[in-house]
C-alpha positions as a LaTeX table, in Angstrom:
\begin{tabular}{lrrr}
\hline
Residue & $x$ (\AA) & $y$ (\AA) & $z$ (\AA) \\
\hline
Met1 & $-8.03$ & 37.56 & 34.65 \\
Gln2 & $-8.17$ & 39.54 & 37.93 \\
Leu3 & $-5.25$ & 38.73 & 40.27 \\
Ser4 & $-5.69$ & 38.80 & 44.03 \\
Ser5 & $-3.36$ & 41.12 & 45.95 \\
Ser6 & $-3.04$ & 38.70 & 48.84 \\
Pro7 & $-0.04$ & 36.33 & 49.05 \\
Asn8 & $-2.35$ & 33.34 & 48.86 \\
Gly9 & $-4.04$ & 34.81 & 45.83 \\
Leu10 & $-0.73$ & 35.43 & 44.07 \\
Leu11 & 0.44 & 31.92 & 44.89 \\
Thr12 & $-2.77$ & 30.45 & 43.58 \\
Asn13 & $-2.50$ & 32.29 & 40.25 \\
His14 & 1.21 & 31.44 & 40.01 \\
Met15 & 0.35 & 27.77 & 40.48 \\
Lys16 & $-2.36$ & 28.10 & 37.83 \\
Ser17 & 0.19 & 29.60 & 35.46 \\
Ile18 & 2.63 & 26.75 & 36.08 \\
Ala19 & $-0.14$ & 24.19 & 35.64 \\
Leu20 & $-1.28$ & 25.84 & 32.41 \\
Lys21 & 2.27 & 25.90 & 31.04 \\
Thr22 & 2.72 & 22.26 & 32.05 \\
Val23 & $-0.47$ & 21.25 & 30.23 \\
Val24 & 0.55 & 23.21 & 27.13 \\
Ala25 & 4.01 & 21.63 & 27.18 \\
Leu26 & 2.51 & 18.18 & 27.64 \\
Leu27 & 0.07 & 18.68 & 24.78 \\
Phe28 & 2.91 & 19.96 & 22.59 \\
Ala29 & 5.02 & 16.92 & 23.45 \\
Leu30 & 2.13 & 14.59 & 22.73 \\
Thr31 & 1.56 & 16.35 & 19.40 \\
Leu32 & 5.22 & 15.93 & 18.51 \\
Ala33 & 5.11 & 12.28 & 19.52 \\
Ser34 & 1.98 & 11.70 & 17.44 \\
Ser35 & 3.53 & 13.44 & 14.44 \\
Ala36 & 6.74 & 11.48 & 14.81 \\
Lys37 & 4.86 & 8.20 & 14.74 \\
Ala38 & 2.69 & 9.37 & 11.89 \\
Asp39 & 5.22 & 9.72 & 9.14 \\
His40 & 6.48 & 6.36 & 7.93 \\
Ile41 & 3.73 & 3.87 & 6.90 \\
Ile42 & 3.08 & 3.96 & 3.15 \\
Gly43 & 1.47 & 0.57 & 2.56 \\
Ser44 & 1.73 & $-3.20$ & 2.75 \\
Asp45 & 0.90 & $-6.55$ & 1.23 \\
Met46 & 0.64 & $-9.96$ & 2.86 \\
Thr47 & 0.99 & $-13.35$ & 1.15 \\
Tyr48 & 1.25 & $-16.94$ & 2.38 \\
Gln49 & 2.85 & $-20.16$ & 1.22 \\
Cys50 & 1.74 & $-23.63$ & 2.24 \\
Ala51 & 4.54 & $-25.78$ & 3.61 \\
Asp52 & 4.86 & $-29.45$ & 2.71 \\
Thr53 & 2.34 & $-30.22$ & 5.45 \\
Pro54 & $-1.28$ & $-29.00$ & 4.96 \\
Gly55 & $-2.25$ & $-26.57$ & 7.69 \\
Ile56 & 1.21 & $-25.06$ & 8.09 \\
Tyr57 & 1.79 & $-21.75$ & 6.29 \\
Lys58 & 4.69 & $-19.37$ & 5.88 \\
Ile59 & 3.47 & $-15.76$ & 6.13 \\
Ile60 & 5.31 & $-13.01$ & 4.21 \\
Phe61 & 4.43 & $-9.43$ & 5.13 \\
Asn62 & 5.93 & $-6.61$ & 3.07 \\
Phe63 & 5.81 & $-3.31$ & 4.88 \\
Tyr64 & 6.56 & $-0.11$ & 2.93 \\
Arg65 & 8.30 & 2.76 & 4.75 \\
Asp66 & 8.60 & 6.44 & 3.80 \\
Cys67 & 12.31 & 7.26 & 4.07 \\
Asn68 & 11.42 & 10.85 & 4.96 \\
Gly69 & 9.96 & 9.48 & 8.20 \\
Cys70 & 11.27 & 7.73 & 11.28 \\
Phe71 & 13.45 & 4.65 & 10.91 \\
Val72 & 12.01 & 1.37 & 12.18 \\
Leu73 & 13.17 & $-0.96$ & 14.95 \\
Gly74 & 16.72 & 0.33 & 15.03 \\
Gln75 & 17.35 & $-0.53$ & 11.37 \\
Ser76 & 20.84 & $-0.05$ & 9.95 \\
Pro77 & 21.64 & 1.60 & 7.58 \\
Lys78 & 18.93 & 4.15 & 8.11 \\
Cys79 & 17.68 & 7.36 & 6.54 \\
Gly80 & 14.89 & 9.63 & 7.69 \\
Thr81 & 14.27 & 11.54 & 10.88 \\
Ser82 & 16.42 & 11.00 & 13.95 \\
Glu83 & 13.61 & 9.09 & 15.64 \\
Asn84 & 13.60 & 5.32 & 16.00 \\
Cys85 & 10.02 & 3.99 & 15.77 \\
Ser86 & 10.68 & 1.06 & 18.08 \\
Ser87 & 7.24 & 0.18 & 19.48 \\
Ser88 & 5.36 & $-2.96$ & 18.50 \\
Ser89 & 2.72 & $-0.82$ & 16.77 \\
Ser90 & 5.21 & 0.75 & 14.35 \\
Ala91 & 6.10 & $-2.45$ & 12.44 \\
Pro92 & 4.47 & $-5.87$ & 11.87 \\
Thr93 & 6.47 & $-7.85$ & 14.46 \\
Ser94 & 3.31 & $-9.68$ & 15.55 \\
Leu95 & 0.17 & $-10.52$ & 13.55 \\
Ser96 & $-3.25$ & $-11.61$ & 14.84 \\
Leu97 & $-4.75$ & $-14.97$ & 13.83 \\
Arg98 & $-8.51$ & $-15.39$ & 13.94 \\
Cys99 & $-11.02$ & $-18.12$ & 13.01 \\
Thr100 & $-13.87$ & $-16.61$ & 10.96 \\
Thr101 & $-15.91$ & $-19.77$ & 10.23 \\
Ser102 & $-19.58$ & $-19.26$ & 11.10 \\
Gly103 & $-20.30$ & $-20.59$ & 14.59 \\
Lys104 & $-16.59$ & $-20.92$ & 15.35 \\
Val105 & $-15.51$ & $-17.26$ & 15.35 \\
Lys106 & $-12.78$ & $-16.58$ & 17.89 \\
Asn107 & $-9.34$ & $-15.08$ & 18.27 \\
Leu108 & $-6.50$ & $-17.57$ & 18.06 \\
Ser109 & $-2.80$ & $-17.16$ & 18.78 \\
Ser110 & $-0.61$ & $-14.28$ & 17.64 \\
Val111 & 1.98 & $-14.80$ & 14.91 \\
Ser112 & 5.56 & $-13.78$ & 15.70 \\
Met113 & 7.27 & $-12.14$ & 12.71 \\
Thr114 & 10.97 & $-11.59$ & 12.03 \\
Arg115 & 12.37 & $-8.96$ & 9.67 \\
Thr116 & 14.37 & $-10.70$ & 6.95 \\
Gly117 & 15.20 & $-7.86$ & 4.56 \\
Ile118 & 15.23 & $-4.13$ & 3.81 \\
Val119 & 15.38 & $-2.92$ & 0.18 \\
Asp120 & 15.14 & 0.55 & $-1.38$ \\
Ile121 & 12.54 & 0.17 & $-4.15$ \\
Thr122 & 12.35 & 3.82 & $-5.26$ \\
Thr123 & 12.53 & 4.26 & $-9.03$ \\
Thr124 & 14.75 & 7.20 & $-9.99$ \\
Cys125 & 16.92 & 8.34 & $-12.87$ \\
Asn126 & 20.56 & 7.27 & $-12.76$ \\
Ser127 & 21.65 & 10.78 & $-11.82$ \\
Ala128 & 19.26 & 11.06 & $-8.87$ \\
Lys129 & 19.37 & 9.52 & $-5.40$ \\
Ser130 & 16.29 & 8.63 & $-3.39$ \\
Arg131 & 15.81 & 9.64 & 0.24 \\
Cys132 & 16.60 & 6.04 & 1.22 \\
Glu133 & 20.12 & 6.00 & $-0.24$ \\
Gln134 & 23.32 & 6.68 & 1.67 \\
Pro135 & 24.25 & 9.43 & 2.25 \\
Cys136 & 20.72 & 10.36 & 3.25 \\
Asn137 & 18.59 & 13.22 & 1.91 \\
Gly138 & 19.19 & 12.51 & $-1.76$ \\
Thr139 & 18.30 & 14.82 & $-4.61$ \\
Phe140 & 14.95 & 13.06 & $-5.28$ \\
Pro141 & 12.32 & 14.22 & $-2.75$ \\
His142 & 10.86 & 10.76 & $-2.11$ \\
Gly143 & 12.10 & 7.37 & $-0.99$ \\
Ile144 & 10.35 & 4.04 & $-0.36$ \\
Glu145 & 11.81 & 1.06 & 1.49 \\
Lys146 & 10.39 & $-2.47$ & 1.49 \\
His147 & 10.77 & $-4.21$ & 4.85 \\
Thr148 & 10.04 & $-7.95$ & 4.64 \\
Phe149 & 8.82 & $-9.80$ & 7.74 \\
Glu150 & 8.28 & $-13.57$ & 7.86 \\
Gly151 & 6.63 & $-16.00$ & 10.25 \\
Thr152 & 4.85 & $-19.37$ & 10.40 \\
Ile153 & 1.38 & $-20.48$ & 11.50 \\
Asp154 & 0.17 & $-24.00$ & 12.29 \\
Val155 & $-3.63$ & $-24.31$ & 12.17 \\
Arg156 & $-3.91$ & $-28.12$ & 12.00 \\
Ser157 & $-5.53$ & $-28.41$ & 15.43 \\
Asp158 & $-7.97$ & $-25.61$ & 14.58 \\
Ile159 & $-8.95$ & $-27.37$ & 11.34 \\
Asn160 & $-9.57$ & $-30.57$ & 13.31 \\
Ala161 & $-11.78$ & $-28.53$ & 15.66 \\
Gly162 & $-13.97$ & $-27.42$ & 12.74 \\
Cys163 & $-12.42$ & $-24.10$ & 11.73 \\
Cys164 & $-11.88$ & $-23.73$ & 7.98 \\
Asp165 & $-11.64$ & $-19.96$ & 7.48 \\
Phe166 & $-8.75$ & $-17.96$ & 8.90 \\
Glu167 & $-7.96$ & $-14.25$ & 8.96 \\
Ile168 & $-4.45$ & $-12.91$ & 9.54 \\
Ser169 & $-4.34$ & $-9.21$ & 10.38 \\
Val170 & $-2.28$ & $-6.39$ & 11.85 \\
Arg171 & $-2.94$ & $-2.87$ & 13.13 \\
Leu172 & $-0.12$ & $-0.33$ & 13.00 \\
Ala173 & 0.44 & 3.33 & 13.91 \\
Val174 & $-0.09$ & 5.17 & 11.61 \\
Arg175 & $-0.64$ & 6.20 & 8.00 \\
Asn176 & 1.64 & 8.75 & 6.36 \\
Val177 & 1.12 & 12.33 & 7.48 \\
Gly178 & 1.39 & 13.65 & 3.90 \\
Ile179 & $-1.75$ & 11.90 & 2.59 \\
Thr180 & $-4.19$ & 14.44 & 1.11 \\
Thr181 & $-7.29$ & 12.29 & 0.51 \\
Gly182 & $-8.47$ & 12.01 & 4.12 \\
Gln183 & $-6.48$ & 9.17 & 5.70 \\
Ser184 & $-3.55$ & 11.21 & 7.07 \\
Gln185 & $-2.36$ & 9.95 & 10.49 \\
Gln186 & $-5.14$ & 7.37 & 10.73 \\
Trp187 & $-4.39$ & 3.87 & 11.98 \\
Phe188 & $-3.25$ & 1.31 & 9.42 \\
Tyr189 & $-5.06$ & $-2.05$ & 9.37 \\
Thr190 & $-4.81$ & $-4.82$ & 6.80 \\
Ser191 & $-5.51$ & $-8.54$ & 6.55 \\
Cys192 & $-5.55$ & $-11.63$ & 4.36 \\
Glu193 & $-7.91$ & $-14.63$ & 4.36 \\
Ile194 & $-7.31$ & $-18.37$ & 3.95 \\
Asn195 & $-9.87$ & $-21.15$ & 3.39 \\
Ala196 & $-7.89$ & $-24.16$ & 4.58 \\
Cys197 & $-10.66$ & $-26.70$ & 3.90 \\
Ala198 & $-11.86$ & $-25.77$ & 0.39 \\
Ala199 & $-8.24$ & $-25.65$ & $-0.78$ \\
Pro200 & $-5.92$ & $-27.63$ & 1.50 \\
Cys201 & $-2.30$ & $-26.51$ & 1.25 \\
Asn202 & $-3.08$ & $-23.57$ & $-1.04$ \\
Ser203 & $-0.62$ & $-20.72$ & $-1.50$ \\
Ser204 & $-1.68$ & $-17.15$ & $-2.24$ \\
Pro205 & $-0.68$ & $-15.35$ & $-5.45$ \\
Asn206 & 2.80 & $-13.87$ & $-5.40$ \\
Leu207 & 3.01 & $-10.12$ & $-6.09$ \\
Ser208 & 5.99 & $-9.71$ & $-8.40$ \\
Asn209 & 5.79 & $-5.91$ & $-8.92$ \\
Asp210 & 6.60 & $-3.49$ & $-6.11$ \\
Pro211 & 3.96 & $-0.79$ & $-5.45$ \\
Val212 & 6.15 & 2.17 & $-6.31$ \\
Ala213 & 3.55 & 4.67 & $-7.46$ \\
Ile214 & 5.27 & 8.04 & $-7.87$ \\
Leu215 & 3.43 & 9.53 & $-10.84$ \\
Cys216 & 3.80 & 12.45 & $-13.20$ \\
Cys217 & 0.82 & 14.77 & $-13.17$ \\
Asp218 & $-1.30$ & 14.93 & $-16.36$ \\
Gln219 & 0.45 & 11.87 & $-17.83$ \\
Pro220 & $-1.29$ & 8.49 & $-18.35$ \\
Phe221 & $-0.38$ & 5.83 & $-15.79$ \\
Thr222 & $-0.78$ & 2.05 & $-15.91$ \\
Phe223 & 0.15 & $-0.24$ & $-13.02$ \\
Asn224 & $-0.14$ & $-3.99$ & $-12.50$ \\
Asn225 & 0.67 & $-5.74$ & $-9.23$ \\
Gly226 & 2.08 & $-8.72$ & $-11.11$ \\
Ala227 & $-0.03$ & $-11.21$ & $-9.16$ \\
Val228 & 0.86 & $-14.72$ & $-10.32$ \\
Asp229 & $-0.08$ & $-18.12$ & $-8.93$ \\
Thr230 & 2.61 & $-20.44$ & $-10.26$ \\
Ser231 & 2.13 & $-23.03$ & $-7.52$ \\
Asp232 & $-1.61$ & $-23.77$ & $-7.88$ \\
Arg233 & $-2.62$ & $-21.86$ & $-11.06$ \\
Asp234 & $-5.85$ & $-20.65$ & $-9.48$ \\
Ser235 & $-7.96$ & $-17.86$ & $-10.98$ \\
Ile236 & $-7.65$ & $-14.32$ & $-9.58$ \\
Ser237 & $-10.15$ & $-11.46$ & $-9.69$ \\
Tyr238 & $-9.43$ & $-7.84$ & $-8.78$ \\
Ser239 & $-11.46$ & $-5.05$ & $-7.19$ \\
Phe240 & $-10.92$ & $-1.86$ & $-5.23$ \\
Gly241 & $-10.84$ & $-2.47$ & $-1.49$ \\
Lys242 & $-11.57$ & $-0.24$ & 1.47 \\
Ala243 & $-8.76$ & 1.24 & 3.54 \\
Phe244 & $-9.22$ & 0.30 & 7.19 \\
Gln245 & $-8.19$ & 1.71 & 10.56 \\
Asn246 & $-9.24$ & $-1.46$ & 12.39 \\
Arg247 & $-11.32$ & $-4.54$ & 11.74 \\
Gly248 & $-14.68$ & $-3.18$ & 10.56 \\
Thr249 & $-13.61$ & 0.47 & 10.89 \\
Glu250 & $-13.01$ & 2.20 & 7.56 \\
Cys251 & $-10.63$ & 5.07 & 7.00 \\
Asn252 & $-12.09$ & 8.48 & 6.24 \\
Tyr253 & $-12.13$ & 9.75 & 2.67 \\
Ala254 & $-12.15$ & 13.46 & 1.86 \\
Ser255 & $-15.05$ & 14.20 & $-0.50$ \\
Pro256 & $-15.34$ & 13.50 & $-3.38$ \\
Arg257 & $-12.79$ & 10.68 & $-2.94$ \\
Thr258 & $-14.04$ & 7.20 & $-2.01$ \\
Tyr259 & $-12.40$ & 3.79 & $-1.99$ \\
Leu260 & $-13.95$ & 3.17 & $-5.44$ \\
Asp261 & $-12.71$ & 6.54 & $-6.74$ \\
Pro262 & $-9.56$ & 7.03 & $-4.64$ \\
Ile263 & $-7.58$ & 9.51 & $-6.75$ \\
Thr264 & $-8.36$ & 12.54 & $-8.94$ \\
Pro265 & $-8.36$ & 11.36 & $-12.59$ \\
Tyr266 & $-8.84$ & 13.16 & $-15.89$ \\
Tyr267 & $-12.46$ & 13.84 & $-16.84$ \\
Pro268 & $-13.30$ & 15.91 & $-19.93$ \\
Pro269 & $-16.23$ & 18.34 & $-19.59$ \\
Gly270 & $-19.54$ & 16.54 & $-19.24$ \\
Thr271 & $-18.10$ & 13.35 & $-17.72$ \\
Ser272 & $-17.57$ & 12.29 & $-14.13$ \\
Tyr273 & $-17.38$ & 9.20 & $-11.91$ \\
Pro274 & $-18.14$ & 6.36 & $-12.57$ \\
Thr275 & $-17.17$ & 6.89 & $-16.22$ \\
Ala276 & $-13.92$ & 5.06 & $-17.00$ \\
Ile277 & $-12.50$ & 4.72 & $-20.53$ \\
Pro278 & $-8.98$ & 3.27 & $-20.29$ \\
Ser279 & $-8.52$ & 3.17 & $-24.08$ \\
Ala280 & $-9.04$ & 6.93 & $-24.47$ \\
Asn281 & $-6.07$ & 9.21 & $-25.11$ \\
Pro282 & $-5.52$ & 10.21 & $-22.38$ \\
Pro283 & $-7.39$ & 7.61 & $-20.26$ \\
Ile284 & $-10.62$ & 8.92 & $-18.73$ \\
Gly285 & $-11.57$ & 8.12 & $-15.14$ \\
Thr286 & $-9.99$ & 5.47 & $-12.94$ \\
Tyr287 & $-10.17$ & 1.95 & $-14.33$ \\
Leu288 & $-9.30$ & $-1.34$ & $-12.63$ \\
Asp289 & $-9.50$ & $-4.38$ & $-14.92$ \\
Pro290 & $-11.22$ & $-7.13$ & $-12.86$ \\
Ser291 & $-9.46$ & $-9.89$ & $-14.81$ \\
Ser292 & $-5.90$ & $-8.61$ & $-15.30$ \\
Gly293 & $-5.63$ & $-6.19$ & $-12.40$ \\
Asp294 & $-4.43$ & $-3.33$ & $-14.63$ \\
Leu295 & $-4.95$ & 0.03 & $-12.92$ \\
Ile296 & $-5.22$ & 2.81 & $-15.54$ \\
Phe297 & $-5.84$ & 6.54 & $-15.08$ \\
Thr298 & $-4.45$ & 10.01 & $-15.77$ \\
Pro299 & $-3.74$ & 11.91 & $-12.52$ \\
Thr300 & $-4.65$ & 15.61 & $-12.65$ \\
Asn301 & $-4.16$ & 16.84 & $-9.07$ \\
Cys302 & $-0.43$ & 17.62 & $-9.11$ \\
Ser303 & 0.01 & 17.62 & $-5.33$ \\
Glu304 & $-2.21$ & 14.68 & $-4.43$ \\
Ile305 & $-1.07$ & 11.82 & $-2.20$ \\
Ala306 & $-3.77$ & 9.14 & $-2.20$ \\
Val307 & $-4.45$ & 5.73 & $-0.67$ \\
Val308 & $-5.40$ & 2.99 & $-3.13$ \\
Val309 & $-6.29$ & $-0.53$ & $-2.00$ \\
Ile310 & $-6.50$ & $-3.40$ & $-4.48$ \\
Gln311 & $-8.12$ & $-6.62$ & $-3.34$ \\
Met312 & $-7.25$ & $-9.92$ & $-5.02$ \\
Ile313 & $-9.66$ & $-12.84$ & $-4.62$ \\
Glu314 & $-8.45$ & $-16.34$ & $-5.44$ \\
Trp315 & $-10.89$ & $-18.83$ & $-6.98$ \\
Arg316 & $-10.86$ & $-22.59$ & $-7.59$ \\
Lys317 & $-13.46$ & $-24.97$ & $-9.00$ \\
Asp318 & $-14.98$ & $-27.51$ & $-6.63$ \\
Ser319 & $-15.89$ & $-31.10$ & $-7.52$ \\
Leu320 & $-19.04$ & $-29.85$ & $-9.29$ \\
Gly321 & $-17.12$ & $-27.37$ & $-11.43$ \\
Val322 & $-18.37$ & $-24.34$ & $-9.49$ \\
Tyr323 & $-15.87$ & $-21.60$ & $-8.65$ \\
Lys324 & $-15.35$ & $-21.16$ & $-4.91$ \\
Gln325 & $-13.48$ & $-18.38$ & $-3.12$ \\
Ile326 & $-10.42$ & $-19.85$ & $-1.41$ \\
Gly327 & $-8.42$ & $-16.81$ & $-0.37$ \\
Val328 & $-8.19$ & $-13.01$ & $-0.28$ \\
Thr329 & $-5.07$ & $-10.86$ & $-0.33$ \\
Arg330 & $-4.86$ & $-7.07$ & $-0.28$ \\
Arg331 & $-2.31$ & $-4.51$ & $-1.38$ \\
Asp332 & $-2.63$ & $-1.20$ & 0.42 \\
Met333 & $-0.55$ & 1.39 & $-1.43$ \\
Gln334 & 0.12 & 5.11 & $-1.47$ \\
Val335 & 0.07 & 7.02 & $-4.76$ \\
Ile336 & 2.17 & 10.19 & $-4.97$ \\
Val337 & 1.46 & 12.67 & $-7.80$ \\
Met338 & 4.10 & 15.27 & $-8.65$ \\
Ser339 & 4.88 & 17.74 & $-11.40$ \\
Cys340 & 7.49 & 16.43 & $-13.83$ \\
Pro341 & 9.49 & 17.99 & $-16.67$ \\
Ser342 & 7.53 & 18.01 & $-19.92$ \\
Asn343 & 7.70 & 14.57 & $-21.46$ \\
Asn344 & 5.69 & 12.20 & $-23.62$ \\
Pro345 & 5.32 & 8.89 & $-21.76$ \\
Pro346 & 6.10 & 5.67 & $-23.66$ \\
Glu347 & 3.19 & 4.07 & $-25.49$ \\
Val348 & 2.56 & 0.32 & $-25.53$ \\
Glu349 & 0.55 & $-1.15$ & $-28.40$ \\
Gly350 & $-1.91$ & $-4.04$ & $-27.98$ \\
Pro351 & $-3.08$ & $-6.72$ & $-27.84$ \\
Tyr352 & $-3.25$ & $-6.66$ & $-24.06$ \\
Ser353 & $-4.73$ & $-10.10$ & $-23.37$ \\
Tyr354 & $-4.18$ & $-13.65$ & $-24.62$ \\
Ser355 & $-5.93$ & $-16.99$ & $-24.19$ \\
Val356 & $-3.71$ & $-19.96$ & $-23.47$ \\
Cys357 & $-4.17$ & $-23.46$ & $-22.09$ \\
Glu358 & $-2.64$ & $-24.33$ & $-18.73$ \\
Gly359 & 0.90 & $-25.61$ & $-19.05$ \\
Asn360 & 1.41 & $-24.33$ & $-22.61$ \\
Gln361 & 4.16 & $-21.87$ & $-23.48$ \\
Leu362 & 3.09 & $-18.35$ & $-24.47$ \\
Cys363 & 5.37 & $-16.08$ & $-26.49$ \\
Phe364 & 4.46 & $-12.56$ & $-27.57$ \\
Asn365 & 6.08 & $-9.33$ & $-28.69$ \\
Val366 & 5.83 & $-6.06$ & $-26.78$ \\
Thr367 & 5.67 & $-3.14$ & $-29.22$ \\
Thr368 & 6.43 & 0.28 & $-27.75$ \\
Asp369 & 7.02 & 3.81 & $-28.95$ \\
Asp370 & 8.35 & 6.83 & $-27.09$ \\
Pro371 & 7.68 & 9.93 & $-29.22$ \\
Ala372 & 10.07 & 12.76 & $-28.46$ \\
Tyr373 & 8.69 & 15.77 & $-26.65$ \\
Ile374 & 9.09 & 18.90 & $-28.77$ \\
Pro375 & 8.96 & 22.02 & $-26.59$ \\
Pro376 & 7.82 & 25.38 & $-27.90$ \\
Pro377 & 10.58 & 27.48 & $-29.55$ \\
Pro378 & 13.19 & 28.62 & $-28.85$ \\
Thr379 & 13.81 & 25.74 & $-26.40$ \\
Pro380 & 15.84 & 23.04 & $-28.17$ \\
Thr381 & 14.42 & 19.54 & $-28.54$ \\
Pro382 & 15.97 & 17.22 & $-25.94$ \\
Pro383 & 17.70 & 13.97 & $-26.95$ \\
Pro384 & 15.59 & 10.77 & $-27.18$ \\
Asp385 & 14.65 & 9.05 & $-23.93$ \\
Thr386 & 15.73 & 5.58 & $-22.85$ \\
Val387 & 12.90 & 3.12 & $-22.20$ \\
Lys388 & 13.33 & 0.12 & $-19.91$ \\
Ile389 & 10.90 & $-2.80$ & $-20.26$ \\
Ser390 & 10.58 & $-5.15$ & $-17.30$ \\
\hline
\end{tabular}
């Protein structure tokens, strides 16, 4: 840059310097603000329960927070950064309700949600503390909190006006900054669907298992969402779902990851996606059982943090005995892979499925084995592990 020797020239360049510094400072501040907002959303699931009156539903939204990130809506007690993510886009305080019936598509009212609980769901050894526990910054590097929000919708007038299909959705800022499979700092969007005419007063499946997926690298992993429909006993099918930034806008996936192949699994030489053999030792590929919802794979990227979405479709027979889709729920979850001390994971023997008539009692034994890990000499063999079945 050539500076003018005149006073006006010096003033002009001085003003340019100030302006440049101001722009740089502003961009830096915006970057910090973006990063601060981008560090707490791990995942979610949304379910609904029909009240005693058809057309009135209680909505339960579970929102999963990274305790290494900002705390949410002035929560107390709190662990994480010093920032309070207090905006309406940082937590599901309001959901969108939409009619999706053909010829009737339109946005309806918003759904006001109230936080009813905060629980640390991190699984750790007894001697370790998660990042969610007081005092903060525990010995375990991760921590996951479940924030439960609840609200009510009344769609009786919309049903009378010819709307049968409803979508409940939310868009939040933003996905966890540590994600390595392409979705880092992207917007978080999720939804559920209700067919209020094909199945009046239907309730969605309840998800009884929390999505705490902190995995040991190179060790087989099996997860089940524990979806049960005790109120209506409808059938449920499972499939991988797409991660979304907004309605109709998918999240990016870093190649070779896709929503159907969301995490790096074990593949022996000569095999690749879509090969999936869950019964192999160790399991090959990534397998999602469409009937039971079992997710089985062996993670091999020891620093991977991936987004996995499991979609659950609810089915019920109509008067002609034909299965009809009556609802869709989604669980958007984050899978964290880390290196663990050498260990042999517990083994569970089959059978893994049973046939039983509705209303009948089913009893079965769970047979497990946890072979001790024997390290190479001269390291002594550690004492036997303790296995908890739940």
